[in-house]
Amino acid sequence: MTAAKKIHGPHDPKKIDLDHDWELDYWTRELGVTELELREAIRSVGSNDTERVRKHLMGARPQQIVDRSA
């Protein structure tokens, strides 16, 4: 088993890192979006800041985005 498979969360929970497949998988599951939706949200807010992206997605689809930060 590789080291990436053992990691259950992001290296930095305040930033969404799309350069690693396992982080991309984590964030799409965490936010309940597709890879394309996640990439578009990051592009729309101009940042990979987790809270900014989460808020943007909640505005787009509030009934489907789960806020697990609380």
PDB file of C-alpha atoms in Angstrom:
ATOM      1  CA  MET A   1       0.000   0.000   0.000  1.00  0.00           C
ATOM      2  CA  THR A   2       1.398   3.399  -0.944  1.00  0.00           C
ATOM      3  CA  ALA A   3       1.704   6.315   1.450  1.00  0.00           C
ATOM      4  CA  ALA A   4      -1.008   8.198  -0.443  1.00  0.00           C
ATOM      5  CA  LYS A   5      -3.509   5.414   0.229  1.00  0.00           C
ATOM      6  CA  LYS A   6      -2.936   5.741   3.990  1.00  0.00           C
ATOM      7  CA  ILE A   7      -3.811   9.437   4.120  1.00  0.00           C
ATOM      8  CA  HIS A   8      -7.433  10.088   5.059  1.00  0.00           C
ATOM      9  CA  GLY A   9      -7.512  13.850   4.760  1.00  0.00           C
ATOM     10  CA  PRO A  10      -5.765  16.728   3.068  1.00  0.00           C
ATOM     11  CA  HIS A  11      -2.253  17.887   3.957  1.00  0.00           C
ATOM     12  CA  ASP A  12      -3.652  21.373   4.563  1.00  0.00           C
ATOM     13  CA  PRO A  13      -7.404  21.436   5.275  1.00  0.00           C
ATOM     14  CA  LYS A  14      -7.481  25.185   4.521  1.00  0.00           C
ATOM     15  CA  LYS A  15      -6.364  24.672   0.904  1.00  0.00           C
ATOM     16  CA  ILE A  16      -7.738  22.427  -1.821  1.00  0.00           C
ATOM     17  CA  ASP A  17      -4.821  20.801  -3.632  1.00  0.00           C
ATOM     18  CA  LEU A  18      -5.755  19.482  -7.066  1.00  0.00           C
ATOM     19  CA  ASP A  19      -2.213  18.309  -7.846  1.00  0.00           C
ATOM     20  CA  HIS A  20      -2.653  14.998  -6.013  1.00  0.00           C
ATOM     21  CA  ASP A  21      -5.295  12.472  -7.057  1.00  0.00           C
ATOM     22  CA  TRP A  22      -6.016  11.372  -3.481  1.00  0.00           C
ATOM     23  CA  GLU A  23      -6.673  14.971  -2.402  1.00  0.00           C
ATOM     24  CA  LEU A  24      -8.905  15.518  -5.416  1.00  0.00           C
ATOM     25  CA  ASP A  25     -10.838  12.374  -4.441  1.00  0.00           C
ATOM     26  CA  TYR A  26     -11.064  13.575  -0.843  1.00  0.00           C
ATOM     27  CA  TRP A  27     -12.402  17.028  -1.740  1.00  0.00           C
ATOM     28  CA  THR A  28     -14.941  15.808  -4.288  1.00  0.00           C
ATOM     29  CA  ARG A  29     -16.337  13.397  -1.687  1.00  0.00           C
ATOM     30  CA  GLU A  30     -16.139  15.946   1.129  1.00  0.00           C
ATOM     31  CA  LEU A  31     -17.958  18.635  -0.856  1.00  0.00           C
ATOM     32  CA  GLY A  32     -20.275  16.308  -2.779  1.00  0.00           C
ATOM     33  CA  VAL A  33     -19.253  17.623  -6.193  1.00  0.00           C
ATOM     34  CA  THR A  34     -17.646  16.319  -9.350  1.00  0.00           C
ATOM     35  CA  GLU A  35     -14.059  17.067 -10.287  1.00  0.00           C
ATOM     36  CA  LEU A  36     -15.271  19.490 -12.940  1.00  0.00           C
ATOM     37  CA  GLU A  37     -17.530  21.313 -10.474  1.00  0.00           C
ATOM     38  CA  LEU A  38     -14.676  21.589  -7.992  1.00  0.00           C
ATOM     39  CA  ARG A  39     -12.247  22.917 -10.584  1.00  0.00           C
ATOM     40  CA  GLU A  40     -14.839  25.428 -11.825  1.00  0.00           C
ATOM     41  CA  ALA A  41     -15.555  26.594  -8.272  1.00  0.00           C
ATOM     42  CA  ILE A  42     -11.856  27.176  -7.617  1.00  0.00           C
ATOM     43  CA  ARG A  43     -11.574  29.046 -10.897  1.00  0.00           C
ATOM     44  CA  SER A  44     -14.678  31.126 -10.072  1.00  0.00           C
ATOM     45  CA  VAL A  45     -13.490  32.233  -6.639  1.00  0.00           C
ATOM     46  CA  GLY A  46      -9.915  32.675  -7.839  1.00  0.00           C
ATOM     47  CA  SER A  47      -8.530  30.752  -4.909  1.00  0.00           C
ATOM     48  CA  ASN A  48      -8.119  27.242  -3.551  1.00  0.00           C
ATOM     49  CA  ASP A  49      -9.125  28.435  -0.071  1.00  0.00           C
ATOM     50  CA  THR A  50     -11.413  25.734   1.298  1.00  0.00           C
ATOM     51  CA  GLU A  51     -13.925  28.064   2.944  1.00  0.00           C
ATOM     52  CA  ARG A  52     -14.245  30.355  -0.087  1.00  0.00           C
ATOM     53  CA  VAL A  53     -14.804  27.358  -2.366  1.00  0.00           C
ATOM     54  CA  ARG A  54     -17.260  25.773   0.083  1.00  0.00           C
ATOM     55  CA  LYS A  55     -19.264  29.015   0.349  1.00  0.00           C
ATOM     56  CA  HIS A  56     -19.303  29.393  -3.425  1.00  0.00           C
ATOM     57  CA  LEU A  57     -20.576  25.839  -3.842  1.00  0.00           C
ATOM     58  CA  MET A  58     -23.188  26.300  -1.121  1.00  0.00           C
ATOM     59  CA  GLY A  59     -24.497  29.331  -2.994  1.00  0.00           C
ATOM     60  CA  ALA A  60     -24.687  27.295  -6.170  1.00  0.00           C
ATOM     61  CA  ARG A  61     -26.275  24.179  -4.665  1.00  0.00           C
ATOM     62  CA  PRO A  62     -27.113  24.772  -0.984  1.00  0.00           C
ATOM     63  CA  GLN A  63     -29.294  21.694  -0.608  1.00  0.00           C
ATOM     64  CA  GLN A  64     -26.550  19.354  -1.866  1.00  0.00           C
ATOM     65  CA  ILE A  65     -23.400  20.738  -0.249  1.00  0.00           C
ATOM     66  CA  VAL A  66     -22.782  19.451   3.241  1.00  0.00           C
ATOM     67  CA  ASP A  67     -20.919  21.740   5.616  1.00  0.00           C
ATOM     68  CA  ARG A  68     -18.767  19.340   7.619  1.00  0.00           C
ATOM     69  CA  SER A  69     -16.576  22.035   9.107  1.00  0.00           C
ATOM     70  CA  ALA A  70     -18.900  22.536  12.082  1.00  0.00           C
TER      71      ALA A  70
END
